[in-house]
Structures are given as C-alpha cells and as structure tokens.
Coordinates of C-alpha atoms and ligand atoms in Angstrom, one line a residue:
M651 CA 133.5 95.1 111.4
K652 CA 130.6 96.8 113.2
T653 CA 127.6 97.0 110.9
E654 CA 125.1 99.7 111.9
T655 CA 121.6 99.5 110.5
L656 CA 119.8 102.7 109.6
S657 CA 117.0 102.1 112.2
Q658 CA 119.6 101.9 115.0
S659 CA 121.3 105.1 113.9
Y660 CA 118.1 107.1 113.8
L661 CA 117.0 105.7 117.1
K662 CA 120.3 106.6 118.9
K663 CA 120.2 110.1 117.4
A664 CA 116.5 110.6 118.3
I665 CA 117.0 109.4 121.8
D666 CA 120.0 111.8 122.4
L667 CA 118.0 114.7 121.0
L668 CA 114.9 114.0 123.1
L669 CA 116.9 113.6 126.3
A670 CA 118.5 116.9 125.6
G671 CA 115.1 118.6 125.5
E672 CA 115.0 118.8 121.6
L673 CA 112.0 117.8 119.5
V674 CA 111.8 114.8 117.1
A675 CA 108.9 114.2 114.8
F676 CA 108.1 110.5 114.5
P677 CA 105.5 108.3 112.8
T678 CA 102.5 106.8 114.8
E679 CA 99.8 104.6 113.4
T680 CA 97.4 107.7 113.4
V681 CA 99.4 110.7 112.3
Y682 CA 103.0 111.9 112.7
G683 CA 103.7 113.3 116.3
L684 CA 106.0 116.1 117.3
G685 CA 107.8 114.4 120.2
G686 CA 109.4 116.0 123.2
L687 CA 110.2 114.9 126.7
F688 CA 107.3 115.3 129.1
Q689 CA 107.9 117.5 132.1
N690 CA 110.9 119.1 130.4
E691 CA 110.4 122.9 130.2
K692 CA 112.6 123.4 127.1
A693 CA 110.7 120.7 125.2
H694 CA 107.3 121.9 126.4
R695 CA 107.9 125.5 125.4
A696 CA 109.4 124.4 122.0
V697 CA 106.4 122.2 121.1
Y698 CA 104.0 125.2 121.5
D699 CA 106.4 127.6 119.7
V700 CA 107.1 125.4 116.8
K701 CA 103.4 124.5 116.1
G702 CA 102.1 128.0 117.0
R703 CA 99.7 126.2 119.3
P704 CA 97.5 128.1 121.7
Q705 CA 98.8 127.7 125.3
D706 CA 95.4 126.5 126.6
N707 CA 95.3 123.4 124.3
P708 CA 96.8 120.5 126.4
L709 CA 99.1 117.8 125.0
I710 CA 98.8 114.0 124.9
V711 CA 101.4 112.2 127.0
H712 CA 102.6 109.1 125.0
I713 CA 103.7 106.1 127.0
G714 CA 105.7 102.9 126.3
E715 CA 104.0 100.6 128.8
V716 CA 100.6 100.5 130.4
T717 CA 102.3 100.4 133.8
W718 CA 103.6 104.0 133.2
I719 CA 100.0 105.3 133.7
Q720 CA 100.1 104.9 137.5
D721 CA 102.7 107.6 138.0
L722 CA 100.9 110.0 135.8
V723 CA 97.4 109.8 137.4
E724 CA 95.8 110.5 140.7
S725 CA 93.8 107.3 140.7
L726 CA 92.7 104.6 138.3
P727 CA 89.0 105.1 137.5
P728 CA 86.5 102.4 136.5
Y729 CA 86.9 101.1 133.0
W730 CA 90.5 102.1 132.6
D731 CA 91.6 98.4 132.7
L732 CA 89.0 97.2 130.1
L733 CA 90.0 100.0 127.7
T734 CA 93.7 99.7 128.1
Q735 CA 93.5 95.9 127.7
A736 CA 91.5 96.2 124.6
F737 CA 93.1 99.2 122.9
F738 CA 96.6 100.0 124.3
P739 CA 98.7 100.2 122.2
G740 CA 96.5 101.7 119.6
P741 CA 94.6 104.9 118.5
L742 CA 92.8 105.6 121.8
T743 CA 93.6 108.5 124.2
L744 CA 92.3 108.3 127.7
I745 CA 91.8 111.3 130.0
F746 CA 92.5 110.8 133.7
K747 CA 92.8 113.0 136.8
R748 CA 96.4 114.3 136.8
N749 CA 98.7 113.2 139.5
P750 CA 99.0 116.3 141.7
S751 CA 102.8 115.8 141.8
I752 CA 103.0 116.9 138.1
A753 CA 103.3 120.6 137.7
P754 CA 100.0 122.1 136.4
S755 CA 102.0 124.1 133.8
F756 CA 102.8 120.8 131.9
C757 CA 99.0 120.1 131.6
A758 CA 97.8 123.5 130.4
H759 CA 96.8 124.1 134.0
L760 CA 94.1 121.5 133.9
S761 CA 93.4 118.9 136.7
T762 CA 93.4 116.2 134.0
I763 CA 96.0 114.4 131.8
A764 CA 95.6 112.8 128.4
I765 CA 97.5 109.5 127.9
R766 CA 98.0 107.3 124.8
M767 CA 100.2 104.4 123.9
P768 CA 100.8 104.3 120.1
S769 CA 101.1 101.0 118.3
H770 CA 103.4 102.0 115.5
P771 CA 106.6 99.9 116.1
M772 CA 109.0 102.9 115.5
A773 CA 107.0 105.1 118.0
L774 CA 106.8 102.4 120.6
Q775 CA 110.5 101.5 120.3
L776 CA 111.5 105.1 120.6
I777 CA 109.4 105.8 123.7
R778 CA 110.6 102.6 125.4
E779 CA 114.2 103.3 124.6
V780 CA 113.9 106.9 125.9
G781 CA 112.4 105.2 129.0
K782 CA 110.1 108.2 129.8
P783 CA 106.8 109.5 128.5
L784 CA 106.8 111.9 125.5
I785 CA 104.4 114.7 124.7
A786 CA 103.4 114.4 121.0
P787 CA 100.9 116.6 119.4
S788 CA 100.3 116.1 115.7
A789 CA 103.5 117.4 113.9
N790 CA 101.7 120.1 111.8
L791 CA 101.4 123.8 112.2
S792 CA 98.4 124.6 114.3
G793 CA 95.3 124.7 112.1
K794 CA 96.7 122.8 109.1
P795 CA 95.8 119.2 108.3
S796 CA 97.6 116.6 110.4
P797 CA 100.7 115.1 108.7
T798 CA 100.3 111.5 107.5
Q799 CA 103.7 111.2 105.8
A800 CA 107.2 112.6 106.5
Q801 CA 107.0 115.1 103.6
D802 CA 104.0 116.8 105.3
V803 CA 106.0 117.3 108.5
E804 CA 108.9 118.7 106.4
E805 CA 106.5 121.1 104.7
D806 CA 105.3 122.5 108.0
L807 CA 108.2 122.2 110.4
G808 CA 111.3 121.9 108.1
G809 CA 114.1 124.0 109.5
K810 CA 112.4 124.3 112.9
I811 CA 113.2 120.9 114.3
P812 CA 116.4 118.9 114.1
L813 CA 115.0 115.4 113.1
I814 CA 112.1 113.8 111.4
I815 CA 111.9 110.0 111.5
D816 CA 110.4 108.8 108.2
G817 CA 108.1 105.8 108.7
G818 CA 106.2 106.1 105.4
L819 CA 102.4 106.6 105.3
C820 CA 100.4 106.4 108.6
A821 CA 98.0 103.4 108.4
V822 CA 95.1 105.0 110.2
G823 CA 95.5 108.5 108.9
I824 CA 93.3 110.4 111.4
E825 CA 94.0 111.2 115.1
S826 CA 93.2 109.0 118.0
T827 CA 89.8 108.7 119.6
V828 CA 89.8 110.7 122.9
V829 CA 87.7 109.3 125.8
S830 CA 87.5 110.9 129.2
L831 CA 87.3 108.7 132.3
V832 CA 87.1 111.7 134.6
G833 CA 83.3 112.1 135.0
D834 CA 80.7 109.6 136.2
Q835 CA 80.6 107.8 132.8
P836 CA 83.1 107.4 130.0
T837 CA 82.7 110.3 127.6
L838 CA 83.7 110.6 123.9
L839 CA 85.6 113.9 123.5
R840 CA 87.0 113.4 120.0
P841 CA 85.9 110.7 117.5
G842 CA 89.0 109.2 115.8
G843 CA 90.9 106.0 114.9
I844 CA 88.8 103.6 117.0
S845 CA 85.0 103.7 116.4
K846 CA 82.6 104.6 119.2
E847 CA 80.9 101.3 118.6
A848 CA 84.1 99.3 119.2
I849 CA 84.7 101.1 122.5
E850 CA 81.0 100.7 123.6
H851 CA 81.3 96.9 122.8
V852 CA 84.2 96.6 125.2
L853 CA 82.6 98.8 127.9
G854 CA 79.2 97.1 127.7
I855 CA 77.6 100.6 128.1
R856 CA 77.1 103.7 125.8
L857 CA 79.6 106.5 125.8
L858 CA 78.4 109.9 126.8
Q859 CA 78.8 112.5 124.1
P860 CA 79.3 116.2 124.6
L861 CA 76.0 118.1 124.3
N862 CA 75.8 120.0 121.0
G863 CA 78.3 122.8 121.0
K864 CA 79.6 122.1 124.5
I865 CA 83.4 122.1 124.5
L866 CA 84.9 119.4 126.6
S867 CA 88.3 118.8 124.9
P868 CA 90.0 122.2 124.7
G869 CA 91.3 121.4 121.2
M870 CA 87.8 121.1 119.9
K871 CA 87.2 124.8 119.9
Y872 CA 89.9 125.5 117.3
R873 CA 89.5 125.3 113.6
H874 CA 91.5 122.3 112.6
Y875 CA 92.6 120.1 109.8
A876 CA 91.9 122.8 107.2
P877 CA 93.6 123.1 103.8
K878 CA 93.9 126.5 102.2
T879 CA 91.8 125.3 99.2
P880 CA 88.1 126.0 99.9
I881 CA 85.9 122.9 100.5
S882 CA 82.3 122.5 99.3
L883 CA 80.0 119.6 100.3
F884 CA 77.3 118.2 98.0
S885 CA 74.5 115.8 98.7
S886 CA 74.1 114.7 95.1
K887 CA 76.5 113.9 92.2
E888 CA 74.4 116.3 89.9
E889 CA 74.9 119.3 92.3
L890 CA 78.6 118.5 92.6
L891 CA 79.1 118.3 88.9
A892 CA 77.2 121.6 88.3
H893 CA 79.6 123.2 90.8
V894 CA 82.8 121.8 89.4
A895 CA 81.8 122.7 85.8
C896 CA 82.6 126.4 86.8
E897 CA 85.9 125.5 88.6
K898 CA 89.3 125.9 87.0
K899 CA 91.0 123.1 88.9
P900 CA 88.7 121.2 91.1
L901 CA 89.6 118.2 93.2
I902 CA 86.6 115.9 93.5
L903 CA 86.5 113.5 96.4
S904 CA 84.1 110.7 96.8
Y905 CA 84.1 108.3 99.8
E906 CA 85.3 104.8 99.0
A907 CA 83.9 104.3 95.5
A908 CA 85.3 106.8 92.9
F909 CA 83.3 107.9 89.8
K910 CA 84.8 109.3 86.6
G911 CA 86.9 112.4 87.4
S912 CA 86.8 111.9 91.2
T913 CA 89.3 110.5 93.6
S914 CA 88.2 108.1 96.3
F915 CA 89.1 108.9 99.9
N916 CA 88.9 107.3 103.3
A917 CA 90.4 108.1 106.7
A918 CA 93.9 107.0 105.7
N919 CA 94.3 109.5 102.8
L920 CA 91.9 112.4 103.5
Y921 CA 94.6 114.7 105.0
A922 CA 97.1 113.7 102.3
L923 CA 94.5 114.7 99.7
F924 CA 93.8 118.1 101.4
R925 CA 97.6 118.8 101.4
E926 CA 97.9 117.7 97.8
A927 CA 95.2 120.1 96.8
D928 CA 97.1 123.0 98.3
R929 CA 100.4 121.9 96.7
N930 CA 98.8 121.5 93.3
G931 CA 97.0 124.8 93.5
A932 CA 93.5 123.3 93.2
S933 CA 90.7 125.9 93.0
S934 CA 88.2 123.9 95.0
I935 CA 87.8 120.6 96.9
A936 CA 84.3 119.2 96.2
I937 CA 83.2 116.3 98.5
L938 CA 80.2 114.1 97.7
M939 CA 78.4 113.3 101.0
S940 CA 77.2 109.7 100.6
E941 CA 75.1 107.8 103.1
S942 CA 78.1 105.8 104.2
L943 CA 80.3 108.9 104.7
L944 CA 77.5 110.5 106.9
Q945 CA 77.7 107.3 109.1
N946 CA 81.5 107.8 109.6
E947 CA 81.6 109.9 112.7
A948 CA 85.4 110.5 112.8
L949 CA 85.6 111.5 109.1
M950 CA 82.5 113.7 109.3
N951 CA 84.0 115.4 112.4
R952 CA 87.3 116.2 110.5
I953 CA 85.5 117.4 107.4
Q954 CA 83.2 119.7 109.4
K955 CA 86.2 121.1 111.3
A956 CA 87.9 121.8 108.0
I957 CA 85.0 123.9 106.7
S958 CA 83.9 125.7 109.8
Ligands
TXA1697 O1 96.5 110.4 117.2 C1 96.8 111.3 118.0 O2 96.3 111.5 119.1 C2 98.0 112.2 117.6 C3 99.3 111.3 117.6 C4 100.5 112.1 117.2 O3 99.4 110.7 118.8 N1 98.2 113.3 118.5 C5 97.3 114.3 118.5 O4 97.6 115.3 119.4 O5 96.3 114.4 117.8 P1 97.0 116.8 119.3 O6 97.7 117.6 120.3 O7 97.0 117.3 117.9 O8 95.5 116.6 119.8 C6 95.3 116.3 121.2 C7 93.8 116.5 121.5 C8 93.4 118.0 121.5 O9 92.1 118.1 121.0 C9 93.5 118.3 123.0 O10 92.7 119.4 123.3 C10 93.0 117.0 123.6 O11 93.6 116.0 122.8 N2 93.4 116.9 125.0 C11 94.7 116.8 125.5 N3 94.7 116.8 126.8 C12 93.4 116.9 127.2 C13 92.8 116.9 128.5 N4 93.4 116.9 129.6 N5 91.4 117.0 128.5 C14 90.7 117.0 127.4 N6 91.3 117.0 126.2 C15 92.6 116.9 126.1
MG1698 MG1 96.6 118.2 116.2

C-alpha cells in the first residue's frame, strides 16, 4: 500500500500549479509569500492583478540555492559573499544589478534585481523542488498588513488563487531587511527581520541609509501595513489611558511588557494584532511608545508606515 503524507501531496500540487504559471501562497519565516514562477508572463501578470500592486513596485526573486544568484545578476559585487554566507537562507534581501539577459519587464523596468533565499523549510523545499526561482511578494492585498498566518492570506486572496499552503504562524512576523549592493557602499533600503547592527557586524562597516525622505526602494513610497482601524501613538501611559477612556472598543498595545488592559506585541505578532483589530471591529489601536520600541528600527518603520 502506498502511504502518502500530507506534506508530499501539497508539495506535488503546488509544484504542478507553479509550473503551469498559477500562483501558490506559501509560508516563509518572515511573512506569507504569493509565489509564482519568475520570468513567466502569466504568473507575473497575475501577481500584480491579484494583489492590486502598482506596476512600478518590483518583486523579490526567491531562490533555493546561493548558486542560483549567478544567473540572475550582471556581476557579483563586493560583500555579496559575506552577506550570503552569514544570512542566506534567512530574512535578508539583496539588490544586485540585473543580468541583462532578463527581460526588463520582469523587474519593473529597473536595471536591478532583488534576491532572497527564505529559511522556512516548506518554502525552501518548494523552491528547490520547482527547481527555478519564484517571485513572492507578501501574500496580502496591496496596502494591507502582511499576512503572518494562512487565515490572513485567505481573508485577502481567498477565491483569487488556487492554493494556500498552511505552515502556521510565521516566526519572524515582519518582512526581510532589504540591502542594496548596487552603489559604492551597501545601503539599507528597508529595515526588517535582520537588524542593521547584525549586518554591520558581518560587513565590518556601517550601512548607508537613505537620506530623509529619499526613496530608494520603490515599495517605500506606498502606504503599507495599515489596518482599517485608526492607530494613535502615545509617549506616556497617562496620555494613552486618557485617550482610550473615550473609546468604545480600544485595542491597547504595549511593546514586550503588557500592563493591565493592554496586549503585548513584538515583531512576530504586530500584523496579526492589526488584522485582529479590524476583524473584531475595534474603534482604535493605541500604542505606547516605550524607549525600547523607539530603538527597534524595523518595528518603528512598520508602525510609521501604518499611520502615514
Ligand atoms: O520577507 C519578505 O521579503 C517577504 C517574503 C514573502 O519573502 N516579501 C516581501 O515582498 O516583503 P514585497 O513585494 O511585499 O516587498 C518587496 C520590497 C518592496 O519594498 C520593493 O519595492 C523592494 O522590495 N524591491 C524589490 N525589488 C527591488 C529593487 N530592484 N530595488 C529596490 N527595491 C526593490
Ligand atoms: Mg509587501
């Protein structure tokens, strides 16, 4: 008797769909991705359509082996080896010069390409078995918080894609850190799952950071990660409590340590809590800005994008 395990059956189905140019949502260690075959016109079009994503916002190419990078890039710039050795697979995306043999239309007509190797075992196995790179933006509708559980993907994309692979909660919970290797010095384009300090430790130099307001990563100009429920930030517990006293159904969030009536959050559950507030019809999300939260660059970036 042939015994088939569930993971094998999902994998076979997912591979067949992807190779046919269909989309499959799958878990990564950061957030769920909306996967499609790279350089496949049908999949490329579908990813933008399904998400409602602006055409000028490029996608990250997800690879199964570091050796796949060579075919995707024009040249291998300084530091690429240090960074891939330290952080691939993992929540780091690197920007390279695009291999000119790749049609510009697959890279939002940019001369660059974003590459990441996820560490989630289901994601890695899927990409390796497909044997080709996959594009995988976060599997949410454009502008909504990224999905950190299968239920979130279902809520945004249910009925629009044929398969969601359920891998439970994402461990990191916010998107990958994006670092460009295209300029003279490695540059931080999006803070994320790996801290700037960890990257600088490996590089032995400081990362450049975009000047205030200057947009280097096309995705940074869009409002992101935002729940429908309005968000307010407070620098003291007293101000926060005065605000929520007038609210019908507030959700009070405090970083790490919760106090009475509040819910503690961190990178791993912030998006899930935003979505929960929308689902439960909360009237307001009130966030206490503690010193330690202000130090967390990736979380502060996501909170600022959610309110701007
Ligand atoms: O953790 C992640 O990175 C998740 C999981 C699914 O892998 N993916 C993700 O993809 O967050 P997405 O499409 O939601 O965000 C990709 C970001 C956008 O801000 C986009 O503008 C930027 O990467 N990006 C992509 N290609 C780029 C390029 N060539 N130059 C600069 N930024 C680029
Ligand atoms: Mg996204």
